[in-house]
PDB file of C-alpha atoms and ligand atoms in Angstrom:
ATOM      1  CA  UNK A  98      86.558 124.691  74.774  1.00 75.00           C
ATOM      2  CA  UNK A  99      87.050 121.160  73.472  1.00 89.00           C
ATOM      3  CA  UNK A 100      85.955 118.589  76.072  1.00 87.00           C
ATOM      4  CA  UNK A 101      89.103 116.564  75.525  1.00 90.00           C
ATOM      5  CA  UNK A 102      91.351 119.575  76.071  1.00 93.00           C
ATOM      6  CA  UNK A 103      89.372 120.404  79.189  1.00 91.00           C
ATOM      7  CA  UNK A 104      89.957 116.884  80.585  1.00 90.00           C
ATOM      8  CA  UNK A 105      93.651 117.131  79.727  1.00 95.00           C
ATOM      9  CA  UNK A 106      93.841 120.479  81.486  1.00 95.00           C
ATOM     10  CA  UNK A 107      92.182 119.070  84.609  1.00 96.00           C
ATOM     11  CA  UNK A 108      94.705 116.249  84.945  1.00 97.00           C
ATOM     12  CA  UNK A 109      97.446 117.205  87.345  1.00 98.00           C
ATOM     13  CA  UNK A 110     100.181 115.300  89.143  1.00 98.00           C
ATOM     14  CA  UNK A 111      98.660 116.033  92.543  1.00 98.00           C
ATOM     15  CA  UNK A 112      99.876 114.545  95.797  1.00 98.00           C
ATOM     16  CA  UNK A 113      97.281 114.968  98.558  1.00 98.00           C
ATOM     17  CA  UNK A 114      95.837 111.446  98.483  1.00 98.00           C
ATOM     18  CA  UNK A 115      93.130 109.836 100.566  1.00 98.00           C
ATOM     19  CA  UNK A 116      93.630 106.223 101.725  1.00 98.00           C
ATOM     20  CA  UNK A 117      90.024 105.355 100.799  1.00 98.00           C
ATOM     21  CA  UNK A 118      89.999 102.216  98.660  1.00 98.00           C
ATOM     22  CA  UNK A 119      89.210 102.388  94.954  1.00 98.00           C
ATOM     23  CA  UNK A 120      86.728  99.714  93.912  1.00 98.00           C
ATOM     24  CA  UNK A 121      87.676  97.065  91.401  1.00 98.00           C
ATOM     25  CA  UNK A 122      85.116  98.332  88.843  1.00 98.00           C
ATOM     26  CA  UNK A 123      86.818 101.718  88.753  1.00 98.00           C
ATOM     27  CA  UNK A 124      90.259 100.099  88.568  1.00 98.00           C
ATOM     28  CA  UNK A 125      89.118  97.962  85.648  1.00 98.00           C
ATOM     29  CA  UNK A 126      87.830 101.088  83.882  1.00 98.00           C
ATOM     30  CA  UNK A 127      91.286 102.653  84.271  1.00 98.00           C
ATOM     31  CA  UNK A 128      92.982  99.542  82.909  1.00 99.00           C
ATOM     32  CA  UNK A 129      90.587  99.261  79.962  1.00 98.00           C
ATOM     33  CA  UNK A 130      91.271 102.883  79.049  1.00 98.00           C
ATOM     34  CA  UNK A 131      95.005 102.199  79.206  1.00 99.00           C
ATOM     35  CA  UNK A 132      94.711  99.066  77.080  1.00 98.00           C
ATOM     36  CA  UNK A 133      92.861 100.980  74.331  1.00 98.00           C
ATOM     37  CA  UNK A 134      96.008 102.964  73.510  1.00 98.00           C
ATOM     38  CA  UNK A 135      97.494 102.612  70.044  1.00 98.00           C
ATOM     39  CA  UNK A 136     100.744 100.722  69.593  1.00 98.00           C
ATOM     40  CA  UNK A 137     103.204  99.955  66.821  1.00 98.00           C
ATOM     41  CA  UNK A 138     101.774  97.073  64.727  1.00 98.00           C
ATOM     42  CA  UNK A 139      99.237  96.664  67.557  1.00 98.00           C
ATOM     43  CA  UNK A 140     101.873  94.923  69.673  1.00 98.00           C
ATOM     44  CA  UNK A 141     100.299  96.195  72.931  1.00 98.00           C
ATOM     45  CA  UNK A 142     103.629  96.167  74.779  1.00 99.00           C
ATOM     46  CA  UNK A 143     102.209  97.297  78.121  1.00 99.00           C
ATOM     47  CA  UNK A 144     101.823  95.014  81.103  1.00 99.00           C
ATOM     48  CA  UNK A 145     100.115  96.436  84.171  1.00 99.00           C
ATOM     49  CA  UNK A 146     100.467  95.154  87.688  1.00 99.00           C
ATOM     50  CA  UNK A 147      97.573  96.720  89.605  1.00 99.00           C
ATOM     51  CA  UNK A 148      98.498  96.665  93.267  1.00 98.00           C
ATOM     52  CA  UNK A 149      95.658  97.180  95.745  1.00 98.00           C
ATOM     53  CA  UNK A 150      96.557  94.609  98.405  1.00 98.00           C
ATOM     54  CA  UNK A 151      97.508  96.711 101.457  1.00 98.00           C
ATOM     55  CA  UNK A 152     100.336  94.410 102.513  1.00 98.00           C
ATOM     56  CA  UNK A 153     101.946  94.311  99.041  1.00 98.00           C
ATOM     57  CA  UNK A 154     101.413  98.066  98.662  1.00 98.00           C
ATOM     58  CA  UNK A 155     103.270  98.692 101.909  1.00 98.00           C
ATOM     59  CA  UNK A 156     106.179  96.497 100.818  1.00 98.00           C
ATOM     60  CA  UNK A 157     106.417  98.296  97.473  1.00 98.00           C
ATOM     61  CA  UNK A 158     106.122 101.771  99.013  1.00 98.00           C
ATOM     62  CA  UNK A 159     109.150 101.018 101.187  1.00 98.00           C
ATOM     63  CA  UNK A 160     111.271 101.389  98.032  1.00 98.00           C
ATOM     64  CA  UNK A 161     109.999 104.750  96.814  1.00 98.00           C
ATOM     65  CA  UNK A 162     112.409 107.701  96.829  1.00 98.00           C
ATOM     66  CA  UNK A 163     112.129 109.776  99.963  1.00 98.00           C
ATOM     67  CA  UNK A 164     110.672 112.652  97.906  1.00 98.00           C
ATOM     68  CA  UNK A 165     107.722 110.428  97.117  1.00 98.00           C
ATOM     69  CA  UNK A 166     106.690 110.187 100.796  1.00 98.00           C
ATOM     70  CA  UNK A 167     103.314 111.628  99.717  1.00 98.00           C
ATOM     71  CA  UNK A 168     102.415 108.288  98.024  1.00 98.00           C
ATOM     72  CA  UNK A 169     102.111 106.597 101.411  1.00 98.00           C
ATOM     73  CA  UNK A 170      98.289 106.789 101.738  1.00 98.00           C
ATOM     74  CA  UNK A 171      97.686 105.576  98.155  1.00 98.00           C
ATOM     75  CA  UNK A 172      95.285 102.588  97.969  1.00 98.00           C
ATOM     76  CA  UNK A 173      96.305 101.710  94.397  1.00 99.00           C
ATOM     77  CA  UNK A 174      99.551 101.719  92.480  1.00 99.00           C
ATOM     78  CA  UNK A 175      99.652 100.597  88.862  1.00 99.00           C
ATOM     79  CA  UNK A 176     103.084  99.368  87.786  1.00 99.00           C
ATOM     80  CA  UNK A 177     103.676  99.824  84.049  1.00 99.00           C
ATOM     81  CA  UNK A 178     106.012  97.129  82.843  1.00 98.00           C
ATOM     82  CA  UNK A 179     107.394  96.154  79.440  1.00 98.00           C
ATOM     83  CA  UNK A 180     110.330  94.729  77.534  1.00 98.00           C
ATOM     84  CA  UNK A 181     112.001  96.140  74.416  1.00 98.00           C
ATOM     85  CA  UNK A 182     111.209  93.004  72.400  1.00 98.00           C
ATOM     86  CA  UNK A 183     107.477  93.310  73.105  1.00 98.00           C
ATOM     87  CA  UNK A 184     107.162  96.134  70.576  1.00 98.00           C
ATOM     88  CA  UNK A 185     108.627  97.396  67.291  1.00 98.00           C
ATOM     89  CA  UNK A 186     112.403  97.649  67.149  1.00 98.00           C
ATOM     90  CA  UNK A 187     113.307  99.426  63.930  1.00 98.00           C
ATOM     91  CA  UNK A 188     116.695  98.703  62.384  1.00 98.00           C
ATOM     92  CA  UNK A 189     117.819 102.352  62.678  1.00 98.00           C
ATOM     93  CA  UNK A 190     117.658 102.106  66.461  1.00 97.00           C
ATOM     94  CA  UNK A 191     114.125 103.203  67.252  1.00 98.00           C
ATOM     95  CA  UNK A 192     112.455 101.210  70.004  1.00 98.00           C
ATOM     96  CA  UNK A 193     108.766 101.765  70.696  1.00 98.00           C
ATOM     97  CA  UNK A 194     107.908  99.851  73.871  1.00 98.00           C
ATOM     98  CA  UNK A 195     108.271 102.797  76.253  1.00 98.00           C
ATOM     99  CA  UNK A 196     106.420 105.081  73.836  1.00 98.00           C
ATOM    100  CA  UNK A 197     103.501 102.653  73.730  1.00 98.00           C
ATOM    101  CA  UNK A 198     103.500 102.334  77.496  1.00 99.00           C
ATOM    102  CA  UNK A 199     103.529 106.112  77.797  1.00 98.00           C
ATOM    103  CA  UNK A 200     100.440 106.418  75.655  1.00 98.00           C
ATOM    104  CA  UNK A 201      98.683 103.727  77.679  1.00 99.00           C
ATOM    105  CA  UNK A 202      99.678 105.443  80.921  1.00 99.00           C
ATOM    106  CA  UNK A 203      98.278 108.732  79.652  1.00 98.00           C
ATOM    107  CA  UNK A 204      94.952 107.087  78.776  1.00 98.00           C
ATOM    108  CA  UNK A 205      94.808 105.718  82.308  1.00 98.00           C
ATOM    109  CA  UNK A 206      95.573 109.104  83.825  1.00 98.00           C
ATOM    110  CA  UNK A 207      92.952 110.941  81.775  1.00 97.00           C
ATOM    111  CA  UNK A 208      90.348 108.309  82.622  1.00 97.00           C
ATOM    112  CA  UNK A 209      91.278 108.606  86.297  1.00 98.00           C
ATOM    113  CA  UNK A 210      90.806 112.363  86.124  1.00 97.00           C
ATOM    114  CA  UNK A 211      87.350 111.871  84.657  1.00 96.00           C
ATOM    115  CA  UNK A 212      86.502 109.542  87.574  1.00 97.00           C
ATOM    116  CA  UNK A 213      87.625 112.197  90.050  1.00 97.00           C
ATOM    117  CA  UNK A 214      90.816 110.344  90.947  1.00 98.00           C
ATOM    118  CA  UNK A 215      94.425 111.432  91.157  1.00 98.00           C
ATOM    119  CA  UNK A 216      96.769 109.284  89.037  1.00 98.00           C
ATOM    120  CA  UNK A 217     100.345 110.488  89.447  1.00 98.00           C
ATOM    121  CA  UNK A 218     103.180 108.777  87.526  1.00 99.00           C
ATOM    122  CA  UNK A 219     106.552 108.520  89.237  1.00 99.00           C
ATOM    123  CA  UNK A 220     110.085 107.508  88.294  1.00 98.00           C
ATOM    124  CA  UNK A 221     111.422 107.988  91.818  1.00 98.00           C
ATOM    125  CA  UNK A 222     111.717 104.433  93.084  1.00 98.00           C
ATOM    126  CA  UNK A 223     114.261 101.648  93.380  1.00 98.00           C
ATOM    127  CA  UNK A 224     113.468  99.411  90.461  1.00 98.00           C
ATOM    128  CA  UNK A 225     115.057  96.115  91.526  1.00 98.00           C
ATOM    129  CA  UNK A 226     113.446  95.722  94.948  1.00 98.00           C
ATOM    130  CA  UNK A 227     109.999  96.731  93.697  1.00 98.00           C
ATOM    131  CA  UNK A 228     110.321  94.215  90.865  1.00 98.00           C
ATOM    132  CA  UNK A 229     111.166  91.699  93.556  1.00 98.00           C
ATOM    133  CA  UNK A 230     108.102  92.594  95.639  1.00 98.00           C
ATOM    134  CA  UNK A 231     105.816  92.321  92.597  1.00 98.00           C
ATOM    135  CA  UNK A 232     107.460  89.231  91.085  1.00 98.00           C
ATOM    136  CA  UNK A 233     108.423  91.066  87.884  1.00 98.00           C
ATOM    137  CA  UNK A 234     111.119  89.110  86.014  1.00 98.00           C
ATOM    138  CA  UNK A 235     114.498  90.762  85.565  1.00 98.00           C
ATOM    139  CA  UNK A 236     114.086  90.968  81.759  1.00 98.00           C
ATOM    140  CA  UNK A 237     111.197  93.435  82.136  1.00 98.00           C
ATOM    141  CA  UNK A 238     111.617  97.139  82.773  1.00 98.00           C
ATOM    142  CA  UNK A 239     109.483  98.789  85.429  1.00 98.00           C
ATOM    143  CA  UNK A 240     108.885 101.997  83.481  1.00 98.00           C
ATOM    144  CA  UNK A 241     106.700 103.882  85.913  1.00 99.00           C
ATOM    145  CA  UNK A 242     104.463 103.497  88.913  1.00 99.00           C
ATOM    146  CA  UNK A 243     101.153 105.338  88.669  1.00 99.00           C
ATOM    147  CA  UNK A 244     100.185 106.312  92.191  1.00 99.00           C
ATOM    148  CA  UNK A 245      96.404 106.587  92.439  1.00 99.00           C
ATOM    149  CA  UNK A 246      93.874 107.720  94.987  1.00 98.00           C
ATOM    150  CA  UNK A 247      91.014 110.052  95.664  1.00 98.00           C
ATOM    151  CA  UNK A 248      91.989 113.631  96.452  1.00 98.00           C
ATOM    152  CA  UNK A 249      92.005 114.043 100.238  1.00 98.00           C
ATOM    153  CA  UNK A 250      91.693 117.818 100.238  1.00 96.00           C
ATOM    154  CA  UNK A 251      94.089 117.801 103.213  1.00 97.00           C
ATOM    155  CA  UNK A 252      97.457 119.288 102.321  1.00 98.00           C
ATOM    156  CA  UNK A 253      98.881 119.257 105.841  1.00 97.00           C
ATOM    157  CA  UNK A 254     101.099 116.176 105.306  1.00 97.00           C
ATOM    158  CA  UNK A 255     102.774 117.698 102.230  1.00 98.00           C
ATOM    159  CA  UNK A 256     106.159 119.400 102.290  1.00 98.00           C
ATOM    160  CA  UNK A 257     106.185 123.187 101.939  1.00 98.00           C
ATOM    161  CA  UNK A 258     107.154 122.875  98.266  1.00 98.00           C
ATOM    162  CA  UNK A 259     104.533 120.265  97.510  1.00 98.00           C
ATOM    163  CA  UNK A 260     101.872 122.284  99.351  1.00 98.00           C
ATOM    164  CA  UNK A 261     102.576 125.169  96.976  1.00 98.00           C
ATOM    165  CA  UNK A 262     102.718 122.853  93.922  1.00 97.00           C
ATOM    166  CA  UNK A 263      99.380 121.313  94.857  1.00 97.00           C
ATOM    167  CA  UNK A 264      97.488 124.535  94.166  1.00 96.00           C
ATOM    168  CA  UNK A 265      99.801 126.223  91.697  1.00 97.00           C
ATOM    169  CA  UNK A 266      99.061 126.955  88.086  1.00 96.00           C
ATOM    170  CA  UNK A 267     100.464 124.429  85.694  1.00 95.00           C
ATOM    171  CA  UNK A 268     103.984 125.198  84.500  1.00 95.00           C
ATOM    172  CA  UNK A 269     104.741 124.751  80.800  1.00 97.00           C
ATOM    173  CA  UNK A 270     107.219 126.378  78.492  1.00 95.00           C
ATOM    174  CA  UNK A 271     105.593 128.647  75.907  1.00 96.00           C
ATOM    175  CA  UNK A 272     104.236 126.592  73.011  1.00 97.00           C
ATOM    176  CA  UNK A 273     106.541 128.295  70.522  1.00 95.00           C
ATOM    177  CA  UNK A 274     109.572 126.932  72.422  1.00 94.00           C
ATOM    178  CA  UNK A 275     108.504 123.382  71.619  1.00 97.00           C
ATOM    179  CA  UNK A 276     106.875 123.799  68.202  1.00 98.00           C
ATOM    180  CA  UNK A 277     108.456 124.839  64.932  1.00 98.00           C
ATOM    181  CA  UNK A 278     106.751 125.025  61.586  1.00 98.00           C
ATOM    182  CA  UNK A 279     108.034 123.261  58.507  1.00 98.00           C
ATOM    183  CA  UNK A 280     111.610 123.024  59.702  1.00 98.00           C
ATOM    184  CA  UNK A 281     113.360 121.932  62.906  1.00 97.00           C
ATOM    185  CA  UNK A 282     114.350 125.044  64.833  1.00 96.00           C
ATOM    186  CA  UNK A 283     115.526 124.005  68.285  1.00 96.00           C
ATOM    187  CA  UNK A 284     118.791 124.305  70.144  1.00 93.00           C
ATOM    188  CA  UNK A 285     118.213 122.092  73.147  1.00 91.00           C
ATOM    189  CA  UNK A 286     120.269 121.622  76.247  1.00 89.00           C
ATOM    190  CA  UNK A 287     118.922 118.506  77.918  1.00 85.00           C
ATOM    191  CA  UNK A 288     118.095 118.397  81.626  1.00 86.00           C
ATOM    192  CA  UNK A 289     120.734 117.237  84.101  1.00 85.00           C
ATOM    193  CA  UNK A 290     120.827 113.434  84.128  1.00 81.00           C
ATOM    194  CA  UNK A 291     118.650 111.996  86.903  1.00 78.00           C
ATOM    195  CA  UNK A 292     120.093 109.526  89.382  1.00 68.00           C
TER     196      UNK A 292
HETATM  197  C1  FMN B 565     108.032 109.760  83.828  1.00 51.05           C
HETATM  198  C2  FMN B 565     107.594 110.657  84.957  1.00 51.05           C
HETATM  199  C3  FMN B 565     108.220 110.551  86.176  1.00 51.05           C
HETATM  200  C4  FMN B 565     107.791 111.331  87.264  1.00 51.05           C
HETATM  201  N1  FMN B 565     108.363 111.125  88.486  1.00 51.05           N
HETATM  202  C5  FMN B 565     107.869 111.780  89.555  1.00 51.05           C
HETATM  203  C6  FMN B 565     108.335 111.469  90.864  1.00 51.05           C
HETATM  204  O1  FMN B 565     109.167 110.579  91.079  1.00 51.05           O
HETATM  205  N2  FMN B 565     107.806 112.186  91.900  1.00 51.05           N
HETATM  206  C7  FMN B 565     106.852 113.158  91.729  1.00 51.05           C
HETATM  207  O2  FMN B 565     106.406 113.739  92.725  1.00 51.05           O
HETATM  208  N3  FMN B 565     106.385 113.462  90.488  1.00 51.05           N
HETATM  209  C8  FMN B 565     106.856 112.786  89.406  1.00 51.05           C
HETATM  210  N4  FMN B 565     106.352 113.060  88.149  1.00 51.05           N
HETATM  211  C9  FMN B 565     105.312 114.083  87.971  1.00 51.05           C
HETATM  212  C10 FMN B 565     105.873 115.327  87.285  1.00 51.05           C
HETATM  213  O3  FMN B 565     106.712 116.022  88.181  1.00 51.05           O
HETATM  214  C11 FMN B 565     104.710 116.203  86.803  1.00 51.05           C
HETATM  215  O4  FMN B 565     103.969 115.480  85.843  1.00 51.05           O
HETATM  216  C12 FMN B 565     105.222 117.494  86.190  1.00 51.05           C
HETATM  217  O5  FMN B 565     105.795 118.319  87.173  1.00 51.05           O
HETATM  218  C13 FMN B 565     104.129 118.302  85.484  1.00 51.05           C
HETATM  219  O6  FMN B 565     103.054 118.566  86.360  1.00 51.05           O
HETATM  220  P1  FMN B 565     101.554 118.197  85.923  1.00 51.05           P
HETATM  221  O7  FMN B 565     101.557 116.698  85.646  1.00 51.05           O
HETATM  222  O8  FMN B 565     100.690 118.551  87.106  1.00 51.05           O
HETATM  223  O9  FMN B 565     101.228 118.970  84.710  1.00 51.05           O
HETATM  224  C14 FMN B 565     106.759 112.288  87.067  1.00 51.05           C
HETATM  225  C15 FMN B 565     106.132 112.397  85.820  1.00 51.05           C
HETATM  226  C16 FMN B 565     106.519 111.572  84.781  1.00 51.05           C
HETATM  227  C17 FMN B 565     105.791 111.676  83.459  1.00 51.05           C
END
């Protein structure tokens, strides 16, 4: 199998994290991988706030959704931050900043997997107070937090559902539900809006 596909298959949004610190060299490798992502007109719209200070981490974690309790031991959270005007804004309404940040985040996550780390992106947090904790100006959007750590191998602190998820096969719709050839052939009902 292709080595790249194998790395992509190994990456999972796992939750059983060890509190062991991640050294700065490894963190810089993650950030370099992220920063090598492509972007529209090479605008590089991503800004990363790498949080490894235990006191600041604790203050930020206080504003995660309750379902993200599992992030508590994490020794590193990377906040992915941008603003619409930091990337292409095409006159027909397309805005590319979040797309660029998504590609950068994926590079980081794949690199983390290769280093034996978990890197789990989350949207479940209160944006305003975390921006306050990290000093992120109001004009920026906190797109995601990537919760990182070494796998602990100990699933006992996970909820029943998360304990099952942690070892389950990956769930994806069949490829032919998301691919059509030569002509658009989808009839999508979007997911319920998230809070
Ligand atoms: C934008 C985004 C937001 C997410 N938010 C959360 C979250 O708040 N809590 C959580 O446990 N997982 C979160 N996830 C992880 C997804 O649930 C996970 O990626 C998905 O179930 C697929 O599993 P896999 O990554 O192991 O393939 C998020 C993923 C993305 C990309």
